[in-house]
Structures are given as C-alpha cells and as structure tokens.
Amino acid sequence: MAKIVDYIVYMTYDLHGQWDAHNSNSQEGCATGNCLRSHVNLTETKQSLAMITKSGVPGAKVIVGVTSYGRSFKMVDPDCSGPDCLYTGDRLHSDAKKGECTNTAEYLAGAEIDEIMEDSSRVVKSYVDTTSNSDILIYDKDDVWGLGGTSDWASDLQTYHDVPKPATSWANFIQLAKAGEEPKTDQTRNGNWTSYNCADDNVAHLFDFTPSQRWKNMDTDTAWDDIVRIWNETDRGRNLTFMQSVGSTTHFKSQACG
C-alpha cells in the first residue's frame, strides 16, 4: 500500500481511555484495567512506529496524527496522578465532568481544556510527564486529563467561535443548515409586505392606484426598513453589493410579474 498512497496518517492517540476499565488485557501491570495510562503513550507509540517502518513504509510517508482534545478521568484518590493510580467508572461510564461544548464525560475539547487552565481556582497541578511525553492537568481536585502531540483531529475542537450572524446560537445555525437554508442569511421579515404577490390588486391593476397609495398599501415602508437593516447588519459584512442584498431580501427576481 505504501507504494501507491502519498502518505499514511499514523494516529498516535486514543491508545488508552475509559474503555480500558475492568479489562485486564488492556495494559501491562494493571489487573483491573482502570489505571491512569496516557492515551498518547510514548513507548507504545514508538513500538507501533517500529512495526510500520519495519514492514517497509518509508518514514517520509508517515504523517503523525495529533489531537485537539484530551481524555479525562475522575480519580479514586484526588492526590494520585501516576500511571498506577486508579480512576472510577467502568468501560461504558465515566464519572469525569462533561465539557460545556462536547457534553461528553472523559472527553474534553482543546478549547474546554484552555478554559479550565485559565481559571486558577480549578487548576490543582499542571505538568509534563516525561515518561509518557504527555501533558497532565489535574483540576477540580480529582479530575485528570492527558493531551498529546501532523494531522489534526479535530481542528474544530481547538477554540471557541462566535456563531456567525444573524443566527442567534449554534443550535439555531445547525437547525437552519439541516433544513437546507442558508444560516448566514437573515430570514427575519417584519410587517406583512412579504404576503403580497403578482395577483394583488396593487400589482394586477397598476393604474388604479397612485404610487403613494401602492407604497402604503403594500407596506413598503416596512419592506425598506428590512432591506436597510439586513444590508447594514448582515449582508455588508458578507461582501455582497447593496443590489445583491436587496435581491436576496425581497426575492423580486422570482416574482416575474411582467
């Protein structure tokens, strides 16, 4: 395979995790399986790399995978953080605190880890374990994570991002995208001007009304307010021209009343 592909991503992470608990074969020297072992264990990484290169894969084609997340555990003893220390839970359940964004026990995004480290009241201890080449953070007294280091899994976990306007939340943004709508387009409209179409008397009988009457009857003041608001608050920042913004807001081209 190495003769055909341009590169091979070597995933040097997720070597250990909550799933090891109660599995005596998951790691050496831990009969219960729930010992705190780095998910980027340096020794195991080197041994696996040796197997790849010995099989004939050129080192230049091996791309090292790194993570933008860390594995977290709730410790039996809050003061214990070595490889023989035990964490709680079983292979299907972790007692570690869930992150704000990932909402998953025993898994924290890089952005969530950074947030913890910025709060000195939560950090108990932070250091590099030279044996496993892992960053260790002990926080909230009895929670621990190990983060290692290139291909990056996954870059969207590195930092928090504000939801693009005009969406009010990421949940709203995702909902619009799933519905096939453009979440970066302002869909809010005020008044009743969008309810008029080519069959309306003000359009079908053009000369029965003065321009000012038609302007008022079709709620055009509100339409103009929406046009200006959406241009200033959303579309100008999307590098649309004013006329492109007007067309997007009003859908005039799709009316084809001529």
Short mmCIF file of C-alpha atoms in Angstrom, two decimals, residues 20 22 28 52 58 81 91-92 98 110 147 166 168 178 195 200 220 227-228 235 244:
data_model
loop_
_atom_site.label_atom_id
_atom_site.label_comp_id
_atom_site.label_asym_id
_atom_site.label_seq_id
_atom_site.Cartn_x
_atom_site.Cartn_y
_atom_site.Cartn_z
CA ASP A 20 -9.88 0.01 29.36
CA HIS A 22 -12.07 -3.84 34.04
CA GLU A 28 0.54 -4.18 31.29
CA ILE A 52 5.26 0.31 10.43
CA PRO A 58 9.18 4.94 4.25
CA SER A 81 -1.80 11.10 39.21
CA ARG A 91 -15.79 0.83 30.36
CA LEU A 92 -19.17 2.29 29.40
CA LYS A 98 -18.64 16.81 30.94
CA GLY A 110 -8.82 21.73 23.50
CA LEU A 147 -3.21 15.52 25.96
CA PRO A 166 -27.58 36.52 12.05
CA THR A 168 -28.72 33.59 17.45
CA LYS A 178 -30.09 20.93 8.25
CA SER A 195 -47.54 38.35 1.74
CA ASP A 200 -52.63 41.54 -5.59
CA THR A 220 -43.32 49.22 1.57
CA ILE A 227 -33.80 45.97 3.36
CA VAL A 228 -31.66 48.61 5.11
CA ASP A 235 -25.02 41.41 4.06
CA GLN A 244 -27.40 41.80 -4.34
#
